[in-house]
Amino acid sequence: MTKMKVEEQEKARTKARMSGSLMLIEALKEEKVEVIFGYPGGAVLPLYDELYKAGVFHVLTRHEQGAIHAAEGYARISGKPGVVIATSGPGATNIVTGLTDAMMDSLPLVVFTGQVATSVIGSDAFQEADVVGITMPITKHNYQVRDISELPRIIKEAFHIATTGRPGPVLIDIPKDITTAEGEFDYDQDVHLPGYQPTTQPNHWQIRRLVEAVSQSKRPVILAGAGVLHANASNELRQYAEQQNIPVIHTLLGLGGFPADHPLFLGMAGMHGTYTANMALYECDLLINIGARFDDRVTGNLKYFAPKATVAHIDIDPAEIGKNVPTKIPIVSDAKAALQELIAQQGKPADNAAWLEQLNEWKRRFPLHYEPEAGTIKPQKLVEMIYELTNGEAIVTTDVGQHQMWAAQYYKFNRPHRWVTSGGLGTMGFGLPAAIGAQLADRSATVVSIVGDGGFQMTFQELSVIQELGLPIKIVIVNNQALGMVRQWQELFYEKRYSHSLIPNQPDFVKLAEAYGIPGLRAKTEAEAAEVLKQAFAMDGPVLLDFHVRADENVYPMVAPGKGLHEMVGVKACEELSR
């Protein structure tokens, strides 16, 4: 068959008449979607009937929240949009948390929700909810399909919007009668959105201004966020930092964008950042923000944030520039494009030898630390052991809380796209389902889901999916019998009034895992922890590990609410540690 005939057949197929449900399936094939996460219900039964016939790979999670967090994990690791299907009413409202999470962390999702028939919309029909109204503030864009002829265009636009500019979730609400109606499937059309034209290339003049600012600086520093990872610009970041000899700090979500073992890396910034990173932000005279949004957990009290610095901000979203921190050199651009232009300029490096010497002295004198203790498991040591066993190569997912911060501090991410966590929204229950999506995005990777005993109990039903698919995820429960970060704040700021943050009556997590057909192991001392970790990573399939850690351990350093980054508590010098 000639190439021309194949192209003619392809065009004929894309303009054939078919049901709305089949249109959606064909559109997903055109978009090369590899996996769908979802949960069926009445309003999407026609769609699921077509899924049954098409044989598309679909993961039936045990809750819609599990589906959307799994899609987030998939998107974070693969860089491709995560696809979710939920039914109308409660199915749609169960994904609201995940939509908000993806919106705040700039993750590309395309979410399809069922809706009652167009003839009864607005009548409070069974399982009706105003999904468009509910999700408008928490999506990059959303649609409700009212005409079958619009469905192909809307789906194509949704994938375009979700994956271009600043990534984010896009929702399509589809009434049930649209899924059964017939129309012409024309997917061979260009996306044309006059009001949506993201700027991806930097302004040359602004790049020159930054080049000059670097050459005149004495104390420059780079703050790199998740925008570097979304742009696949890790190599460019390293090349630019080395060319200009500028130290690099990461946000929580930016970890892995610059090698943690690189001499120019200063650590994570913010509330639980390293002493060196936070003091560098306080003392620098030039701050180059690349793909971070100056979140309050990074800046602390804005009055004291980078008070001596000229601020340059590279971001693909112009709304973020100048929003929280006054910016003298704004550069609206894709991070990779901006870094490539900066590298090409070959600007004169800063005269910063004394600055680098000071930073190295801080790194030496004020490292991250914890006090070893016999007869228990220190959570920091647990993370270090996992790092050593995996050679730092694992994909690590977490929930939110103390364990998340310890993982960020003590697991050294030297490669991009190895770190999956909830940043802006801080979603408990995120880690386990996100690990499912991450493992499906990279089947050959070692995936470790580090979760707290509180967050784990919000979505542990997804153990069933892990067992069903045979995903070799290692689930590490950092069990301190408390909502750890809540307890820490109550200890420090509420005079130890532990109001409903302690959970002494826990289930037997090992037996729970075994009930789902997954091996479970438990450890209460460091020696036991070392042994069960070796056992777990020697197993091919999934394993759940219940580690009973020191219950009153706190995360340090810490910047208290209302304080500046230079006002950290829990910092100790090496001289003090050696006493």
Coordinates of C-alpha atoms in Angstrom, one line a residue:
M1 CA 0.0 0.0 0.0
T2 CA 1.4 3.4 -1.0
K3 CA 2.1 6.1 1.5
M4 CA -0.6 8.3 -0.2
K5 CA -3.2 5.6 0.3
V6 CA -2.3 5.2 4.0
E7 CA -2.7 8.9 4.5
E8 CA -6.0 9.0 2.7
Q9 CA -7.3 6.1 4.9
E10 CA -6.1 7.9 8.0
K11 CA -7.9 11.1 6.9
A12 CA -11.1 9.1 6.2
R13 CA -10.9 7.5 9.6
T14 CA -10.5 10.8 11.4
K15 CA -13.6 12.1 9.6
A16 CA -15.9 9.1 10.1
R17 CA -19.2 9.3 11.8
M18 CA -19.2 7.7 15.3
S19 CA -20.6 8.1 18.8
G20 CA -19.2 10.6 21.3
S21 CA -17.8 7.8 23.3
L22 CA -15.9 6.3 20.4
M23 CA -14.7 9.8 19.5
L24 CA -13.1 10.1 22.9
I25 CA -11.4 6.8 22.5
E26 CA -10.1 7.7 19.0
A27 CA -8.9 11.0 20.3
L28 CA -6.9 9.4 23.1
K29 CA -5.3 7.1 20.5
E30 CA -4.4 10.2 18.4
E31 CA -2.8 11.7 21.5
K32 CA -0.9 8.5 22.1
V33 CA -2.3 8.1 25.6
E34 CA -0.7 5.0 27.2
V35 CA -2.8 4.7 30.3
I36 CA -6.1 5.9 31.7
F37 CA -6.9 6.1 35.5
G38 CA -10.5 6.0 36.4
Y39 CA -13.6 4.8 38.1
P40 CA -16.9 4.0 36.2
G41 CA -20.4 5.1 37.1
G42 CA -23.8 5.7 35.4
A43 CA -23.0 8.8 33.4
V44 CA -19.9 7.3 31.8
L45 CA -21.2 3.8 31.1
P46 CA -21.3 4.4 27.3
L47 CA -17.7 5.5 27.5
Y48 CA -16.7 2.5 29.5
D49 CA -18.5 0.2 27.1
E50 CA -16.3 1.6 24.3
L51 CA -13.2 1.2 26.5
Y52 CA -14.2 -2.5 26.9
K53 CA -14.3 -2.9 23.1
A54 CA -11.1 -0.9 22.4
G55 CA -8.9 -2.7 24.9
V56 CA -7.2 0.5 26.0
F57 CA -5.1 0.1 29.1
H58 CA -7.2 1.4 32.0
V59 CA -6.3 1.3 35.7
L60 CA -9.3 0.9 38.0
T61 CA -8.3 2.6 41.2
R62 CA -10.3 2.1 44.3
H63 CA -11.3 5.7 44.7
E64 CA -11.3 8.7 42.4
Q65 CA -8.8 10.5 44.5
G66 CA -6.5 7.6 44.0
A67 CA -7.0 7.9 40.2
I68 CA -6.1 11.6 40.0
H69 CA -3.1 11.3 42.3
A70 CA -1.9 8.3 40.2
A71 CA -2.3 10.5 37.1
E72 CA -0.2 13.2 38.8
G73 CA 2.6 10.7 39.5
Y74 CA 2.5 9.5 36.0
A75 CA 2.7 13.1 34.6
R76 CA 5.5 14.1 37.0
I77 CA 7.7 11.2 35.9
S78 CA 6.8 10.8 32.2
G79 CA 6.2 14.5 31.3
K80 CA 3.1 13.4 29.5
P81 CA -0.4 14.4 30.5
G82 CA -2.1 12.1 33.0
V83 CA -5.6 11.1 31.9
V84 CA -8.5 10.5 34.3
I85 CA -12.1 9.5 33.9
A86 CA -14.7 10.0 36.6
T87 CA -18.5 9.7 36.6
S88 CA -20.9 12.6 37.4
G89 CA -21.7 14.0 40.9
P90 CA -19.7 12.3 43.6
G91 CA -17.2 10.8 41.1
A92 CA -16.4 14.3 39.9
T93 CA -16.3 15.9 43.3
N94 CA -13.9 13.2 44.5
I95 CA -11.3 14.5 42.2
V96 CA -11.4 18.2 43.3
T97 CA -8.4 17.7 45.7
G98 CA -6.3 16.3 42.9
L99 CA -7.2 19.0 40.5
T100 CA -6.2 21.6 43.0
D101 CA -3.0 19.8 43.7
A102 CA -2.1 19.6 40.0
M103 CA -3.0 23.2 39.4
M104 CA -0.7 24.4 42.2
D105 CA 2.1 22.2 41.2
S106 CA 1.8 22.8 37.4
L107 CA 1.1 19.2 36.4
P108 CA -0.5 18.4 33.0
L109 CA -3.7 16.5 33.4
V110 CA -6.7 15.9 31.0
V111 CA -9.7 14.9 33.1
F112 CA -13.0 13.7 31.7
T113 CA -16.1 13.8 33.9
G114 CA -19.5 12.4 33.1
Q115 CA -22.5 14.6 33.5
V116 CA -26.3 14.1 33.4
A117 CA -28.0 14.5 30.1
T118 CA -28.3 18.0 28.7
S119 CA -32.1 17.9 28.9
V120 CA -31.9 17.7 32.8
I121 CA -28.9 19.8 33.6
G122 CA -29.9 22.4 36.2
S123 CA -32.8 20.3 37.5
D124 CA -30.9 18.7 40.4
A125 CA -31.0 15.4 38.6
F126 CA -29.6 12.2 40.2
Q127 CA -25.8 12.6 40.6
E128 CA -25.7 16.0 39.1
A129 CA -23.1 18.6 40.2
D130 CA -22.0 21.8 38.7
V131 CA -18.6 20.5 37.8
V132 CA -17.7 23.4 35.6
G133 CA -18.5 25.9 38.4
I134 CA -16.8 23.9 41.0
T135 CA -13.6 23.4 39.1
M136 CA -13.2 26.7 37.3
P137 CA -10.8 28.2 40.0
I138 CA -8.8 25.0 40.2
T139 CA -8.2 24.1 36.6
K140 CA -6.1 25.8 33.9
H141 CA -9.2 25.6 31.7
N142 CA -12.5 23.6 31.7
Y143 CA -15.2 22.8 29.2
Q144 CA -18.7 21.4 29.2
V145 CA -19.6 19.8 25.8
R146 CA -23.1 20.8 24.6
D147 CA -22.8 19.8 20.9
I148 CA -21.4 16.5 19.6
S149 CA -19.7 18.4 16.7
E150 CA -17.5 20.3 19.2
L151 CA -16.1 17.2 21.0
P152 CA -13.1 16.5 18.9
R153 CA -12.0 20.1 18.8
I154 CA -12.4 20.4 22.6
I155 CA -10.4 17.3 23.3
K156 CA -7.6 18.5 21.0
E157 CA -7.6 21.9 22.7
A158 CA -7.5 20.3 26.1
F159 CA -4.3 18.4 25.5
H160 CA -2.7 21.5 23.9
I161 CA -3.6 23.7 26.9
A162 CA -2.6 21.1 29.5
T163 CA 0.9 20.6 28.0
T164 CA 1.9 24.0 26.7
G165 CA 3.0 27.2 28.6
R166 CA 2.8 26.5 32.3
P167 CA 1.4 23.0 32.5
G168 CA -1.8 22.3 34.4
P169 CA -5.1 20.3 34.6
V170 CA -7.8 20.7 32.0
L171 CA -11.3 19.3 32.6
I172 CA -13.9 18.2 30.1
D173 CA -17.5 17.7 31.4
I174 CA -19.4 15.4 29.0
P175 CA -23.2 14.9 29.4
K176 CA -24.3 11.3 29.0
D177 CA -26.4 12.0 25.8
I178 CA -23.3 13.5 24.1
T179 CA -21.5 10.2 24.6
T180 CA -24.3 8.3 22.8
A181 CA -25.0 10.9 20.1
E182 CA -23.3 10.5 16.7
G183 CA -21.3 13.1 14.8
E184 CA -18.3 13.4 12.5
F185 CA -14.9 12.8 14.1
D186 CA -12.5 15.3 12.6
Y187 CA -9.3 15.3 14.5
D188 CA -7.2 16.6 11.6
Q189 CA -7.5 20.2 12.6
D190 CA -5.1 22.8 13.9
V191 CA -5.5 24.3 17.4
H192 CA -6.1 28.0 17.1
L193 CA -6.6 29.9 20.4
P194 CA -6.1 33.6 19.9
G195 CA -6.3 34.4 23.6
Y196 CA -3.8 31.7 24.5
Q197 CA -0.4 32.2 23.1
P198 CA 2.2 31.4 25.8
T199 CA 5.6 33.2 25.4
T200 CA 8.3 30.6 25.3
Q201 CA 11.3 32.5 24.0
P202 CA 13.1 35.1 26.1
N203 CA 13.5 38.8 25.4
H204 CA 17.0 39.4 24.2
W205 CA 17.3 42.7 26.0
Q206 CA 16.3 41.2 29.3
I207 CA 18.8 38.4 28.9
R208 CA 21.5 41.0 28.3
R209 CA 20.5 42.8 31.5
L210 CA 20.9 39.5 33.4
V211 CA 24.3 38.8 31.8
E212 CA 25.5 42.3 32.9
A213 CA 24.1 41.9 36.4
V214 CA 26.0 38.6 36.8
S215 CA 29.2 40.2 35.7
Q216 CA 28.8 43.0 38.3
S217 CA 27.7 40.7 41.1
K218 CA 29.8 39.6 44.1
R219 CA 27.3 37.2 45.7
P220 CA 25.1 35.6 43.0
V221 CA 22.9 32.6 43.6
I222 CA 20.4 30.6 41.5
L223 CA 17.0 29.5 43.0
A224 CA 15.8 26.7 40.8
G225 CA 12.2 25.4 40.9
A226 CA 10.0 22.8 39.2
G227 CA 10.0 24.9 36.0
V228 CA 13.5 23.6 35.3
L229 CA 12.1 20.0 35.4
H230 CA 9.0 20.8 33.4
A231 CA 11.2 22.3 30.7
N232 CA 13.6 19.4 30.8
A233 CA 16.4 21.9 31.4
S234 CA 18.5 20.2 34.0
N235 CA 21.5 19.8 31.7
E236 CA 21.2 23.5 30.7
L237 CA 21.0 24.5 34.4
R238 CA 24.1 22.6 35.2
Q239 CA 26.0 24.0 32.2
Y240 CA 25.0 27.6 33.0
A241 CA 25.9 27.2 36.7
E242 CA 29.3 25.7 35.9
Q243 CA 30.0 28.3 33.1
Q244 CA 29.3 31.2 35.5
N245 CA 30.4 29.5 38.7
I246 CA 27.1 30.3 40.4
P247 CA 25.8 28.2 43.4
V248 CA 22.4 26.6 43.1
I249 CA 19.6 26.2 45.6
H250 CA 16.4 24.2 45.0
T251 CA 12.9 24.5 46.0
L252 CA 11.1 21.4 47.4
L253 CA 9.6 20.7 44.0
G254 CA 12.8 21.5 42.1
L255 CA 14.9 18.8 43.7
G256 CA 16.8 16.7 41.2
G257 CA 17.0 19.5 38.7
F258 CA 20.6 20.0 39.8
P259 CA 22.8 17.2 41.2
A260 CA 22.8 17.1 44.9
D261 CA 26.4 16.0 45.0
H262 CA 27.6 18.9 42.9
P263 CA 30.1 21.3 44.7
L264 CA 27.9 24.2 43.6
F265 CA 24.7 22.8 45.2
L266 CA 23.7 24.4 48.5
G267 CA 20.6 22.3 49.3
M268 CA 16.9 23.0 49.6
A269 CA 15.6 26.5 50.6
G270 CA 12.8 27.5 52.9
M271 CA 11.1 26.5 56.1
H272 CA 13.1 23.3 56.4
G273 CA 15.9 24.2 54.1
T274 CA 19.6 24.0 54.9
Y275 CA 21.4 26.7 56.8
T276 CA 23.7 27.4 53.8
A277 CA 20.8 27.7 51.3
N278 CA 18.8 30.0 53.5
M279 CA 21.7 32.2 54.5
A280 CA 22.7 32.4 50.8
L281 CA 19.3 33.8 50.0
Y282 CA 19.5 36.3 52.8
E283 CA 23.0 37.5 52.0
C284 CA 23.1 37.3 48.1
D285 CA 23.4 40.5 46.0
L286 CA 21.9 38.8 42.9
L287 CA 19.1 36.3 43.0
I288 CA 18.3 34.4 39.8
N289 CA 15.0 32.6 40.1
I290 CA 14.4 30.0 37.4
G291 CA 11.0 28.4 37.4
A292 CA 10.0 28.9 41.0
R293 CA 7.0 31.0 42.2
F294 CA 8.4 32.4 45.4
D295 CA 6.0 30.4 47.6
D296 CA 5.7 31.5 51.2
R297 CA 7.3 28.3 52.5
V298 CA 10.4 29.2 50.5
T299 CA 10.6 32.9 51.3
G300 CA 9.6 33.1 54.9
N301 CA 8.8 36.6 56.0
L302 CA 9.0 38.6 52.7
K303 CA 10.4 41.6 54.6
Y304 CA 13.6 39.7 55.2
F305 CA 13.7 37.8 51.9
A306 CA 16.8 38.5 49.8
P307 CA 16.9 42.1 51.2
K308 CA 20.3 42.9 49.6
A309 CA 19.6 41.4 46.2
T310 CA 18.7 42.4 42.7
V311 CA 16.1 39.9 41.7
A312 CA 15.9 38.3 38.3
H313 CA 13.0 36.0 37.6
I314 CA 12.7 33.6 34.7
D315 CA 9.2 32.0 34.4
I316 CA 6.9 30.9 31.6
D317 CA 4.0 32.3 33.5
P318 CA 4.1 36.1 33.5
A319 CA 1.5 36.2 36.4
E320 CA 4.2 34.8 38.7
I321 CA 6.8 37.5 38.0
G322 CA 6.6 40.3 40.6
K323 CA 3.6 38.6 42.3
N324 CA 5.3 38.0 45.6
V325 CA 8.8 39.5 45.3
P326 CA 9.7 42.7 43.5
T327 CA 11.6 41.8 40.4
K328 CA 14.1 44.1 38.6
I329 CA 14.9 41.7 35.7
P330 CA 11.8 39.9 34.5
I331 CA 12.2 37.3 31.8
V332 CA 9.0 35.6 30.5
S333 CA 10.3 32.4 28.9
D334 CA 10.6 28.6 28.9
A335 CA 13.4 27.8 31.3
K336 CA 15.3 25.8 28.7
A337 CA 15.2 28.5 26.1
A338 CA 16.3 31.2 28.6
L339 CA 19.2 29.1 29.9
Q340 CA 20.3 28.2 26.4
E341 CA 20.4 31.9 25.5
L342 CA 22.3 32.7 28.7
I343 CA 24.8 30.0 27.9
A344 CA 25.2 31.3 24.4
Q345 CA 26.0 34.8 25.7
Q346 CA 29.1 33.5 27.4
G347 CA 29.0 36.4 29.9
K348 CA 31.7 37.4 32.2
P349 CA 31.4 35.5 35.4
A350 CA 31.0 37.2 38.7
D351 CA 34.0 38.0 40.9
N352 CA 32.6 35.7 43.6
A353 CA 35.6 33.8 45.0
A354 CA 35.1 35.2 48.5
W355 CA 31.4 34.3 48.3
L356 CA 32.0 30.7 47.4
E357 CA 34.5 30.4 50.2
Q358 CA 31.9 31.7 52.7
L359 CA 29.3 29.3 51.4
N360 CA 31.7 26.4 51.7
E361 CA 32.5 27.4 55.2
W362 CA 28.8 27.4 56.1
K363 CA 28.3 24.0 54.5
R364 CA 31.2 22.6 56.5
R365 CA 30.1 24.2 59.8
F366 CA 26.4 23.9 59.7
P367 CA 25.4 20.6 58.0
L368 CA 22.1 18.9 58.4
H369 CA 22.3 16.8 61.5
Y370 CA 20.4 14.5 63.9
E371 CA 21.3 12.9 67.2
P372 CA 21.9 9.1 66.9
E373 CA 20.1 7.1 69.5
A374 CA 20.3 3.4 70.4
G375 CA 17.3 1.2 70.6
T376 CA 15.1 3.2 68.2
I377 CA 14.9 4.2 64.6
K378 CA 15.7 7.8 63.7
P379 CA 13.7 8.7 60.6
Q380 CA 16.6 10.7 59.1
K381 CA 18.8 7.6 59.4
L382 CA 16.0 5.5 57.8
V383 CA 16.0 7.8 54.7
E384 CA 19.8 7.6 54.5
M385 CA 19.6 3.8 54.6
I386 CA 17.0 3.8 51.7
Y387 CA 19.3 6.2 49.8
E388 CA 22.3 3.9 50.2
L389 CA 20.3 0.7 49.3
T390 CA 19.0 2.3 46.1
N391 CA 22.2 4.1 45.2
G392 CA 20.2 7.3 45.0
E393 CA 18.5 6.0 41.8
A394 CA 15.0 5.4 43.1
I395 CA 11.9 7.3 42.3
V396 CA 10.7 8.5 45.7
T397 CA 7.1 9.5 46.3
T398 CA 5.8 11.0 49.6
D399 CA 2.8 12.2 51.4
V400 CA 3.0 15.5 53.2
G401 CA 4.5 16.1 56.7
Q402 CA 7.6 15.3 58.6
H403 CA 8.5 12.3 56.5
Q404 CA 8.3 14.4 53.4
M405 CA 10.8 16.9 54.8
W406 CA 13.2 14.2 56.0
A407 CA 13.1 12.6 52.5
A408 CA 13.8 15.9 50.9
Q409 CA 16.7 16.6 53.2
Y410 CA 18.4 13.2 53.4
Y411 CA 17.7 11.6 50.0
K412 CA 20.2 13.1 47.6
F413 CA 18.6 13.5 44.2
N414 CA 21.3 13.6 41.5
R415 CA 18.9 13.0 38.6
P416 CA 15.8 14.8 37.4
H417 CA 12.3 13.3 37.6
R418 CA 13.0 11.1 40.6
W419 CA 11.0 13.1 43.2
V420 CA 7.2 13.0 43.4
T421 CA 5.6 15.0 46.1
S422 CA 2.7 17.4 46.8
G423 CA 4.1 20.9 47.1
G424 CA 1.7 23.8 47.0
L425 CA -1.5 22.1 48.3
G426 CA 0.3 19.8 50.7
T427 CA -2.1 16.8 50.1
M428 CA -2.1 13.9 52.6
G429 CA -2.9 10.6 50.9
F430 CA -0.9 11.6 47.8
G431 CA 2.2 9.4 48.1
L432 CA 0.8 5.9 47.6
P433 CA -1.4 6.4 44.5
A434 CA 1.3 8.7 43.0
A435 CA 3.7 5.8 43.3
I436 CA 1.3 3.8 41.1
G437 CA 1.4 6.4 38.4
A438 CA 5.2 6.8 38.7
Q439 CA 5.8 3.1 38.4
L440 CA 3.6 2.9 35.3
A441 CA 5.5 5.8 33.8
D442 CA 8.8 4.0 34.3
R443 CA 8.3 0.3 34.6
S444 CA 12.0 -0.4 35.1
A445 CA 12.5 2.0 38.0
T446 CA 12.8 1.3 41.6
V447 CA 9.9 3.2 43.2
V448 CA 9.8 3.8 47.0
S449 CA 6.7 5.4 48.5
I450 CA 7.6 7.0 51.8
V451 CA 4.4 7.8 53.7
G452 CA 3.3 8.7 57.2
D453 CA 1.0 6.5 59.2
G454 CA -1.7 9.3 59.0
G455 CA -1.6 10.0 55.2
F456 CA -1.3 6.3 54.4
Q457 CA -4.6 5.6 55.9
M458 CA -6.3 8.1 53.6
T459 CA -5.7 6.2 50.4
F460 CA -4.4 2.7 51.4
Q461 CA -7.2 1.1 49.5
E462 CA -4.9 1.5 46.4
L463 CA -2.8 -1.4 47.8
S464 CA -5.3 -3.5 45.9
V465 CA -4.2 -1.8 42.6
I466 CA -0.5 -2.4 43.4
Q467 CA -1.2 -6.1 44.1
E468 CA -3.5 -6.5 41.1
L469 CA -0.9 -5.0 38.7
G470 CA 2.1 -6.6 40.4
L471 CA 3.8 -3.3 40.7
P472 CA 7.1 -3.7 42.7
I473 CA 6.6 -0.6 44.8
K474 CA 8.3 -0.5 48.2
I475 CA 5.9 1.2 50.7
V476 CA 7.8 2.7 53.7
I477 CA 5.5 3.8 56.5
V478 CA 7.3 6.2 58.9
N479 CA 5.2 5.3 61.8
N480 CA 5.3 7.8 64.7
Q481 CA 1.7 7.2 65.8
A482 CA 0.9 10.8 65.2
L483 CA 0.1 13.4 62.6
G484 CA 3.8 14.3 62.9
M485 CA 4.0 17.8 61.5
V486 CA 0.8 18.8 63.3
R487 CA 2.3 17.4 66.6
Q488 CA 5.5 19.3 66.0
W489 CA 3.7 22.6 65.5
Q490 CA 1.6 22.0 68.6
E491 CA 4.8 21.3 70.6
L492 CA 6.5 24.4 69.4
F493 CA 3.7 26.9 69.1
Y494 CA 0.8 25.6 71.2
E495 CA 2.5 24.8 74.5
K496 CA 2.4 21.0 73.8
R497 CA -1.4 20.9 73.6
Y498 CA -1.6 17.9 71.3
S499 CA -5.2 18.4 70.2
H500 CA -6.2 15.4 68.1
S501 CA -2.8 14.9 66.6
L502 CA -1.8 11.7 68.4
I503 CA -2.9 8.3 67.0
P504 CA -1.9 5.6 69.5
N505 CA -4.5 3.1 68.3
Q506 CA -3.1 2.1 64.9
P507 CA -4.1 -0.9 62.8
D508 CA -1.5 -3.7 62.3
F509 CA -0.1 -2.4 59.0
V510 CA 1.7 -5.7 58.3
K511 CA -1.5 -7.7 58.6
L512 CA -3.3 -5.0 56.5
A513 CA -0.7 -5.5 53.8
E514 CA -1.1 -9.3 54.0
A515 CA -4.9 -8.9 53.7
Y516 CA -4.2 -7.2 50.3
G517 CA -1.9 -10.0 49.3
I518 CA 1.3 -7.9 49.8
P519 CA 4.2 -9.0 52.1
G520 CA 4.6 -6.9 55.2
L521 CA 7.6 -6.4 57.4
R522 CA 8.1 -4.4 60.6
A523 CA 11.1 -2.9 62.4
K524 CA 11.5 -1.0 65.7
T525 CA 15.3 -0.6 65.9
E526 CA 17.9 0.6 63.5
A527 CA 19.4 -2.9 63.3
E528 CA 16.0 -4.4 62.5
A529 CA 15.4 -1.6 59.9
A530 CA 18.6 -2.4 58.1
E531 CA 17.7 -6.1 57.9
V532 CA 14.1 -5.6 56.7
L533 CA 15.2 -3.1 54.1
K534 CA 17.6 -5.6 52.6
Q535 CA 14.9 -8.2 52.6
A536 CA 12.4 -5.9 50.9
F537 CA 14.7 -4.7 48.2
A538 CA 15.7 -8.3 47.4
M539 CA 12.0 -9.1 46.6
D540 CA 10.7 -8.6 43.1
G541 CA 7.2 -7.5 44.0
P542 CA 5.6 -5.0 46.3
V543 CA 6.4 -4.9 50.0
L544 CA 5.1 -2.8 52.8
L545 CA 7.4 -1.9 55.6
D546 CA 6.2 -0.5 58.9
F547 CA 9.0 1.4 60.7
H548 CA 8.2 2.5 64.3
V549 CA 10.4 5.6 64.5
R550 CA 11.2 7.9 67.4
A551 CA 7.7 9.4 68.1
D552 CA 8.8 12.9 69.3
E553 CA 11.5 13.6 66.6
N554 CA 11.2 17.0 65.0
V555 CA 12.3 18.3 61.6
Y556 CA 15.1 20.8 61.8
P557 CA 16.3 23.4 60.7
M558 CA 13.0 25.3 60.9
V559 CA 12.0 28.8 60.1
A560 CA 9.0 29.6 62.3
P561 CA 6.0 31.4 60.8
G562 CA 6.6 35.1 60.5
K563 CA 10.4 34.8 60.7
G564 CA 13.0 35.4 58.1
L565 CA 15.2 32.7 56.5
H566 CA 18.1 33.9 58.6
E567 CA 16.2 33.2 61.8
M568 CA 16.3 29.4 61.7
V569 CA 16.0 27.3 64.8
G570 CA 17.6 23.9 65.4
V571 CA 20.9 24.8 63.8
K572 CA 24.0 23.5 65.4
A573 CA 27.6 24.0 64.4
C574 CA 30.0 21.1 63.9
E575 CA 31.9 22.1 67.1
E576 CA 28.6 21.6 69.1
L577 CA 27.9 18.3 67.4
S578 CA 31.2 16.8 68.3
R579 CA 30.9 17.5 72.0

